[in-house]
Tab-separated table of C-alpha atoms in Angstrom:
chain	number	residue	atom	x	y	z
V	1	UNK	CA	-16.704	-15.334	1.121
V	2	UNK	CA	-15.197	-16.740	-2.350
V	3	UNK	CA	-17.696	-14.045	-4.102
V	4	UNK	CA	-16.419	-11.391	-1.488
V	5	UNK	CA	-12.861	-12.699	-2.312
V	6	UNK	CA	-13.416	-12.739	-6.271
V	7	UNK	CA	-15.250	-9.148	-6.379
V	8	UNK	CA	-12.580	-8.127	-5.026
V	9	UNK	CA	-9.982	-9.175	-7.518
V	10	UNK	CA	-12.599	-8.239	-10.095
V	11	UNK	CA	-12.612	-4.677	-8.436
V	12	UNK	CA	-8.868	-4.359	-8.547
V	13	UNK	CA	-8.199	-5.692	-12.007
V	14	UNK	CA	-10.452	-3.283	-13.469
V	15	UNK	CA	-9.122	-0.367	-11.334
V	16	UNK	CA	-11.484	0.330	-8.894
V	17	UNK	CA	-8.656	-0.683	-5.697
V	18	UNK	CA	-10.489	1.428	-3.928
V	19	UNK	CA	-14.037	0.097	-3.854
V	20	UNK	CA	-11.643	-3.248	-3.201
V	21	UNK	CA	-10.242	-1.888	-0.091
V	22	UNK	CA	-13.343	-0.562	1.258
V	23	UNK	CA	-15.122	-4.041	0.698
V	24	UNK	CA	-12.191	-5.615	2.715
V	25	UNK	CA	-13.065	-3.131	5.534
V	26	UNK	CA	-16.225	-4.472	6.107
V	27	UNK	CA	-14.570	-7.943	6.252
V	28	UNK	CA	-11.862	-6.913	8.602
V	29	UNK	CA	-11.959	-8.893	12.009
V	30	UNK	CA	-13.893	-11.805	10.551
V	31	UNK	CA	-11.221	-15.392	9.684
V	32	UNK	CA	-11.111	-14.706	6.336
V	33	UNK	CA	-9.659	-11.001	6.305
V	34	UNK	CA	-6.174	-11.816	6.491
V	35	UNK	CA	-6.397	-14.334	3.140
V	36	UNK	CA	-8.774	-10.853	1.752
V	37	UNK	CA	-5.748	-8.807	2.855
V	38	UNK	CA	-3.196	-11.195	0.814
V	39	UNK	CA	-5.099	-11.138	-1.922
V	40	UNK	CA	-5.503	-7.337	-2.128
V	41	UNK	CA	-1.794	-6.949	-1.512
V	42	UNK	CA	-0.602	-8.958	-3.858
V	43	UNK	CA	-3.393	-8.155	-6.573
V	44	UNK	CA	-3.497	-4.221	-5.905
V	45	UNK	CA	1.066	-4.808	-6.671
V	46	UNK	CA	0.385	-6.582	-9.966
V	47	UNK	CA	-1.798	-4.332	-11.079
V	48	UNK	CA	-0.156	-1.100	-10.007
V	49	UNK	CA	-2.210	0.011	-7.068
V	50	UNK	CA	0.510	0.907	-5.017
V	51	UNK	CA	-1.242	2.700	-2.661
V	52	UNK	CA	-3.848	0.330	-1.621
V	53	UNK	CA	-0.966	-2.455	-1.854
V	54	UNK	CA	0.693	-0.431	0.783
V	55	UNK	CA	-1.711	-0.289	3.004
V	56	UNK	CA	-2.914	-4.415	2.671
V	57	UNK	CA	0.736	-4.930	3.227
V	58	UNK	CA	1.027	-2.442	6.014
V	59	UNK	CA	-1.999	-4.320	7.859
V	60	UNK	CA	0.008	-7.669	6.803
V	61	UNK	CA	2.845	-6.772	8.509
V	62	UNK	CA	1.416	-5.867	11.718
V	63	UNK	CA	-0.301	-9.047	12.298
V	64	UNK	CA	2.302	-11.248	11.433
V	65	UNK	CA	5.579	-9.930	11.214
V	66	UNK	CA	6.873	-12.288	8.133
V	67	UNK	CA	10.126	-9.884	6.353
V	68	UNK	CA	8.063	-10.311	2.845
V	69	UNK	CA	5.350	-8.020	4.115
V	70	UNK	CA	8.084	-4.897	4.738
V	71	UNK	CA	9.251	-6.244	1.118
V	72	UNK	CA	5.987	-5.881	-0.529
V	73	UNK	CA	5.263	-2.677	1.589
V	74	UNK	CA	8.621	-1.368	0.611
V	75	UNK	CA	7.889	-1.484	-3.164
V	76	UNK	CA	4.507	-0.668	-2.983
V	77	UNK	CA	5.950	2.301	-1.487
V	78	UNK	CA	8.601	3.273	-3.916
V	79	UNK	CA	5.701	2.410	-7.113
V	80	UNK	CA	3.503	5.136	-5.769
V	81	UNK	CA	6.017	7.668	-5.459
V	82	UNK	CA	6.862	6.736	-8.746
V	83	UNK	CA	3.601	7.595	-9.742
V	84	UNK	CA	3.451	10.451	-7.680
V	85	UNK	CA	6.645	11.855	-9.661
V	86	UNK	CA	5.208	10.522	-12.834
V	87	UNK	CA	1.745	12.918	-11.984
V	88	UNK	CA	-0.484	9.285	-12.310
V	89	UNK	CA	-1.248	9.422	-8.069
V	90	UNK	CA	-2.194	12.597	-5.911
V	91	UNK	CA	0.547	14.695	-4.675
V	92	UNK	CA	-0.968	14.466	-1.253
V	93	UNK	CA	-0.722	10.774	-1.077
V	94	UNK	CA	3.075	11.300	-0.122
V	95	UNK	CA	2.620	12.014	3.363
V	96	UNK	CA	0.131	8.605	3.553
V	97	UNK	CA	2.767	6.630	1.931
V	98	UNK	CA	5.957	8.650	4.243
V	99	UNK	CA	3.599	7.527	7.498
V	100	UNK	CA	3.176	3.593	6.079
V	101	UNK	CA	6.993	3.526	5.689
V	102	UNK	CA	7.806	4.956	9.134
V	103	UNK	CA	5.064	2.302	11.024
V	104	UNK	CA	8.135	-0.355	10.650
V	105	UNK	CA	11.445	-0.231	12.008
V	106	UNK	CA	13.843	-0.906	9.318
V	107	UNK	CA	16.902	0.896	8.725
V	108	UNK	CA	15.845	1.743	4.945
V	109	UNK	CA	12.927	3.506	6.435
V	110	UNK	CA	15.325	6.366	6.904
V	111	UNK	CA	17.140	6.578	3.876
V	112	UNK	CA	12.984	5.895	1.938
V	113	UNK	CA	11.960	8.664	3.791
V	114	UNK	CA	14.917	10.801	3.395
V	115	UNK	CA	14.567	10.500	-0.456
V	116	UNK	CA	11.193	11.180	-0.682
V	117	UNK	CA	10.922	14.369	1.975
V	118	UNK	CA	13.754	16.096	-0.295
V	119	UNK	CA	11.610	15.459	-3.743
V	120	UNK	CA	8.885	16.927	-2.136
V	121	UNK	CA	10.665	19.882	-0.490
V	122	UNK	CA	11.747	20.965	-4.027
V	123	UNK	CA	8.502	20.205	-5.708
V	124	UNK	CA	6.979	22.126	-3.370
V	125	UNK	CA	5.027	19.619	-1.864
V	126	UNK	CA	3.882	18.988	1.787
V	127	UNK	CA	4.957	15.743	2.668
């Protein structure tokens, strides 16, 4: 598990969150997931995966409700749009990050959402 846990970091620090993320799905279930999710989350932020750090905190949040999960989320959120805008992330990662923010009921959900649906309706993108 500490290799599992330190591949992963490896993984993520030399941008390959992906591969990370995948090697946490074949740990999901098992007692140490939820540290391999905290780690991911956390790591995949600092290092500006802001996808993948959307998603660990995503899958945070829903098994334990703690409000720094929908903080973390809520960045990771707003730093891949940012590099959505900025042409560094797909296009067509908007409507995955739109769905992560709407799986929590938070009243800046709306106003997220809002921003982001009207950047993509005059970029011409599907969101």
């Amino acid at each position: 598990f500490i290799f599992q846990m330190w591949l992963a970091r490896c993984l993520v620090m030399n941008g390959n969150a992906r591969q990370a993320w995948e090697l946490y799905l074949k740990t999901e279930g098992t007692q140490e997931s939820f540290a391999m999710l905290q780690l991911l989350a956390n790591d995949c932020y600092r290092a500006g995966a802001f996808l993948h750090a959307a998603k660990a905190f995503e899958t945070l949040e829903r098994l334990d409700p703690n409000p720094e999960y929908w903080e973390g989320k809520r960045g990771a959120c707003v730093g891949a749009f940012q590099q959505i805008i900025a042409l560094k992330e797909r296009k067509e990662t908007l409507r995955e990050i739109v769905s992560i923010l709407k799986s929590t009921r938070n009243p800046q959900v709306e106003y997220l959402t809002r921003v982001m649906k009207k950047w993509a309706r005059d970029n011409d993108v599907i969101a």
